[in-house]
Amino acid sequence: MNHSPLLEKFIALFDEPESQAPVLDLACGSGRNGLYLVNQKFPVVFADIKESALEQVKSTLTSKHGELHSSASFWQIDFEQGSVKEKHEHPLAAKSFSAIMVFRYLHRPLFEEIKQAVINGGYVVYETFTVEHPQFGRPKNPNFLLKQGELAELFADWEIIHSFEGVIDANNDSGRQAIAQIIARKPK
Ligand SMILES: C[S@@+](CC[C@H](N)C(=O)[O-])C[C@H]1O[C@@H](n2cnc3c(N)ncnc32)[C@H](O)[C@@H]1O
């Protein structure tokens, strides 16, 4: 699967680094989006619960560059342990990223941790399915579907660079997906 057109459209944002902190590709899967940034020479942490996903990212990098790219690092982590109360079990606590991108993954208890782990002046890029999506296919579980206006409300105290909610053409059985997207900048 190709990287998101959203990322490509807003790639210039990644050129204004407030620090040398890397970008987190949270629940990276095959790493399609993080790999796009690594190829543009941005440092990326690929994070996923599945070792097989991280191995796939490593293999893609090795086949393209002949070795693991120095801009890429890997973090095998269960982000859902963050719902446990003890502070030290919050996976993003004490971490710092110039941007966090989340594509096609939703675990609401992580929202506040994501906001905190982005440096001041950094970005969140979020895109996933909405409650309108089940008519087109999976996921259908409401825990994995954004409510109407949910992302915009979550980032109401940040600068909204881009916001979209609607139906897009897609490569699935129905040819359509209902998604929400947001790119928001944390106040400096
Ligand atoms: C639908 S895929 C999206 C992958 C990628 N973000 C993309 O858009 O291509 C969801 C990913 O979330 C990961 N994931 C699911 N639960 C997770 C958890 N508790 N902690 C970390 N990653 C998780 C899965 O392993 C999978 O790679």
mmCIF file of C-alpha atoms and ligand atoms in Angstrom, residues 25-30 32-33 48-50 53 77-80 103-105, ligand 1:
data_model
loop_
_atom_site.group_PDB
_atom_site.id
_atom_site.type_symbol
_atom_site.label_atom_id
_atom_site.label_comp_id
_atom_site.label_asym_id
_atom_site.label_seq_id
_atom_site.Cartn_x
_atom_site.Cartn_y
_atom_site.Cartn_z
ATOM 1 C CA ASP A 25 4.766 6.464 13.134
ATOM 2 C CA LEU A 26 2.368 5.100 15.768
ATOM 3 C CA ALA A 27 0.935 1.659 14.911
ATOM 4 C CA CYS A 28 3.038 1.775 11.756
ATOM 5 C CA GLY A 29 2.033 -1.581 10.219
ATOM 6 C CA SER A 30 4.042 -2.012 7.019
ATOM 7 C CA ARG A 32 4.184 2.929 4.374
ATOM 8 C CA ASN A 33 4.022 6.455 5.836
ATOM 9 C CA ASP A 48 3.888 -1.338 16.440
ATOM 10 C CA ILE A 49 2.771 -4.175 18.670
ATOM 11 C CA LYS A 50 3.732 -6.720 16.019
ATOM 12 C CA ALA A 53 5.328 -5.485 11.127
ATOM 13 C CA ILE A 77 5.227 -1.675 22.003
ATOM 14 C CA ASP A 78 1.653 -2.380 23.061
ATOM 15 C CA PHE A 79 0.130 1.096 23.162
ATOM 16 C CA GLU A 80 -2.972 -0.234 24.835
ATOM 17 C CA PHE A 103 -3.064 6.237 10.354
ATOM 18 C CA ARG A 104 -5.844 3.659 10.595
ATOM 19 C CA TYR A 105 -5.536 3.024 14.342
HETATM 20 C C1 LIG B 1 -4.832 -1.078 10.124
HETATM 21 S S1 LIG B 1 -3.134 -1.208 10.570
HETATM 22 C C2 LIG B 1 -2.539 0.414 10.100
HETATM 23 C C3 LIG B 1 -1.074 0.414 9.807
HETATM 24 C C4 LIG B 1 -0.505 1.747 9.330
HETATM 25 N N1 LIG B 1 -0.675 2.813 10.299
HETATM 26 C C5 LIG B 1 -1.091 2.144 7.996
HETATM 27 O O1 LIG B 1 -1.954 3.032 7.935
HETATM 28 O O2 LIG B 1 -0.707 1.520 7.005
HETATM 29 C C6 LIG B 1 -3.181 -1.089 12.342
HETATM 30 C C7 LIG B 1 -1.844 -1.372 13.025
HETATM 31 O O3 LIG B 1 -2.007 -1.164 14.435
HETATM 32 C C8 LIG B 1 -1.195 -2.104 15.096
HETATM 33 N N2 LIG B 1 -1.694 -2.252 16.470
HETATM 34 C C9 LIG B 1 -2.887 -2.792 16.848
HETATM 35 N N3 LIG B 1 -2.994 -2.776 18.183
HETATM 36 C C10 LIG B 1 -1.844 -2.220 18.664
HETATM 37 C C11 LIG B 1 -1.365 -1.950 19.973
HETATM 38 N N4 LIG B 1 -2.084 -2.256 21.053
HETATM 39 N N5 LIG B 1 -0.167 -1.358 20.110
HETATM 40 C C12 LIG B 1 0.585 -1.067 19.011
HETATM 41 N N6 LIG B 1 0.179 -1.302 17.736
HETATM 42 C C13 LIG B 1 -1.020 -1.884 17.572
HETATM 43 C C14 LIG B 1 -1.356 -3.376 14.278
HETATM 44 O O4 LIG B 1 -0.328 -4.295 14.530
HETATM 45 C C15 LIG B 1 -1.345 -2.812 12.865
HETATM 46 O O5 LIG B 1 -0.034 -2.801 12.333
#
